[in-house]
């Protein structure tokens, strides 16, 4: 007991006690700040991946500040430590510049929200099409329609043109029907309009466009453009495509297709080498 009292009476003893006090108070303050931050983040509407990044970054920063304050209380020079931390951080940033660019891109994606979990997106330059499963700080995870796992660096998403097929509540379905030049165009257009109107998923309050797109080599190309809820896009497209074939067959409208005519000529009298065809 007497040794402890003598230790406390010394300069170093007082500094150690002060450092312990700062550590205890600092840990309590850190716990309170992290709790408040977690509560605020839960009400912010930010992505969960961003919650973890913010809390970890805040915890590291608070620990650095607490250590510097404790070292200052022990009369340990902190300027060399800060300089060392700065140099170490610069070296790490240089070595991990590609990874850090992905992290920065991940923050941009999480804040700006060009894509969200569950949306159908396409990275146009890479021809990657899939459904978003998760967005991490470094990568975005998709799965294709045939259930292939796709992992994309976030920097690629930020620096590419991304098509989002799910963000808008409605989409336009574009279908094409080709009829022969002998077919009645007006009748075909009327049948196409009836098909679009009869489709359960087509939005009837939106304009349905039926028109001649082009005069092709094989026939007259007609467009069918109808609006539908985004979730019903493929159902509407498959319905229209199927009923075009069924309705045209029933109504006697020919759908042209490429044909190959083979003409056999009389080969008698033609000599191949030493033999001849007779």
PDB file of C-alpha atoms in Angstrom, residues 8 20 28-29 55-57 65 111 117 124 131 135 137 151 157 165 170 174 176 189 206 212 214 222-223 262 265 269:
ATOM      1  CA  UNK A   8       1.198   7.951  -7.087  1.00  0.00           C
ATOM      2  CA  UNK A  20      -5.915   5.192 -17.113  1.00  0.00           C
ATOM      3  CA  UNK A  28     -17.262   5.121 -22.414  1.00  0.00           C
ATOM      4  CA  UNK A  29     -17.435   8.108 -24.771  1.00  0.00           C
ATOM      5  CA  UNK A  55     -19.149   2.606 -38.017  1.00  0.00           C
ATOM      6  CA  UNK A  56     -15.783   0.896 -38.589  1.00  0.00           C
ATOM      7  CA  UNK A  57     -14.219   4.140 -39.867  1.00  0.00           C
ATOM      8  CA  UNK A  65      -7.675  10.165 -31.204  1.00  0.00           C
ATOM      9  CA  UNK A 111     -24.783   7.242 -51.823  1.00  0.00           C
ATOM     10  CA  UNK A 117     -30.598  -4.829 -54.698  1.00  0.00           C
ATOM     11  CA  UNK A 124     -23.484  -1.890 -71.582  1.00  0.00           C
ATOM     12  CA  UNK A 131     -30.125  -9.099 -61.152  1.00  0.00           C
ATOM     13  CA  UNK A 135     -23.490  -4.126 -53.202  1.00  0.00           C
ATOM     14  CA  UNK A 137     -17.679  -1.500 -50.790  1.00  0.00           C
ATOM     15  CA  UNK A 151     -18.891 -10.208 -59.523  1.00  0.00           C
ATOM     16  CA  UNK A 157     -19.828   0.261 -62.755  1.00  0.00           C
ATOM     17  CA  UNK A 165     -34.427  -1.999 -66.397  1.00  0.00           C
ATOM     18  CA  UNK A 170     -43.492   0.904 -66.448  1.00  0.00           C
ATOM     19  CA  UNK A 174     -41.370  -3.467 -78.649  1.00  0.00           C
ATOM     20  CA  UNK A 176     -41.835  -6.815 -84.687  1.00  0.00           C
ATOM     21  CA  UNK A 189     -52.428  -3.721 -88.278  1.00  0.00           C
ATOM     22  CA  UNK A 206     -51.162   4.289 -72.578  1.00  0.00           C
ATOM     23  CA  UNK A 212     -44.902   0.066 -90.746  1.00  0.00           C
ATOM     24  CA  UNK A 214     -39.608  -0.880 -93.004  1.00  0.00           C
ATOM     25  CA  UNK A 222     -44.632  -3.914 -88.731  1.00  0.00           C
ATOM     26  CA  UNK A 223     -43.980  -2.523 -85.245  1.00  0.00           C
ATOM     27  CA  UNK A 262     -32.306 -26.132-105.384  1.00  0.00           C
ATOM     28  CA  UNK A 265     -29.419 -29.657-114.023  1.00  0.00           C
ATOM     29  CA  UNK A 269     -21.701 -35.069-121.005  1.00  0.00           C
TER      30      UNK A 269
END
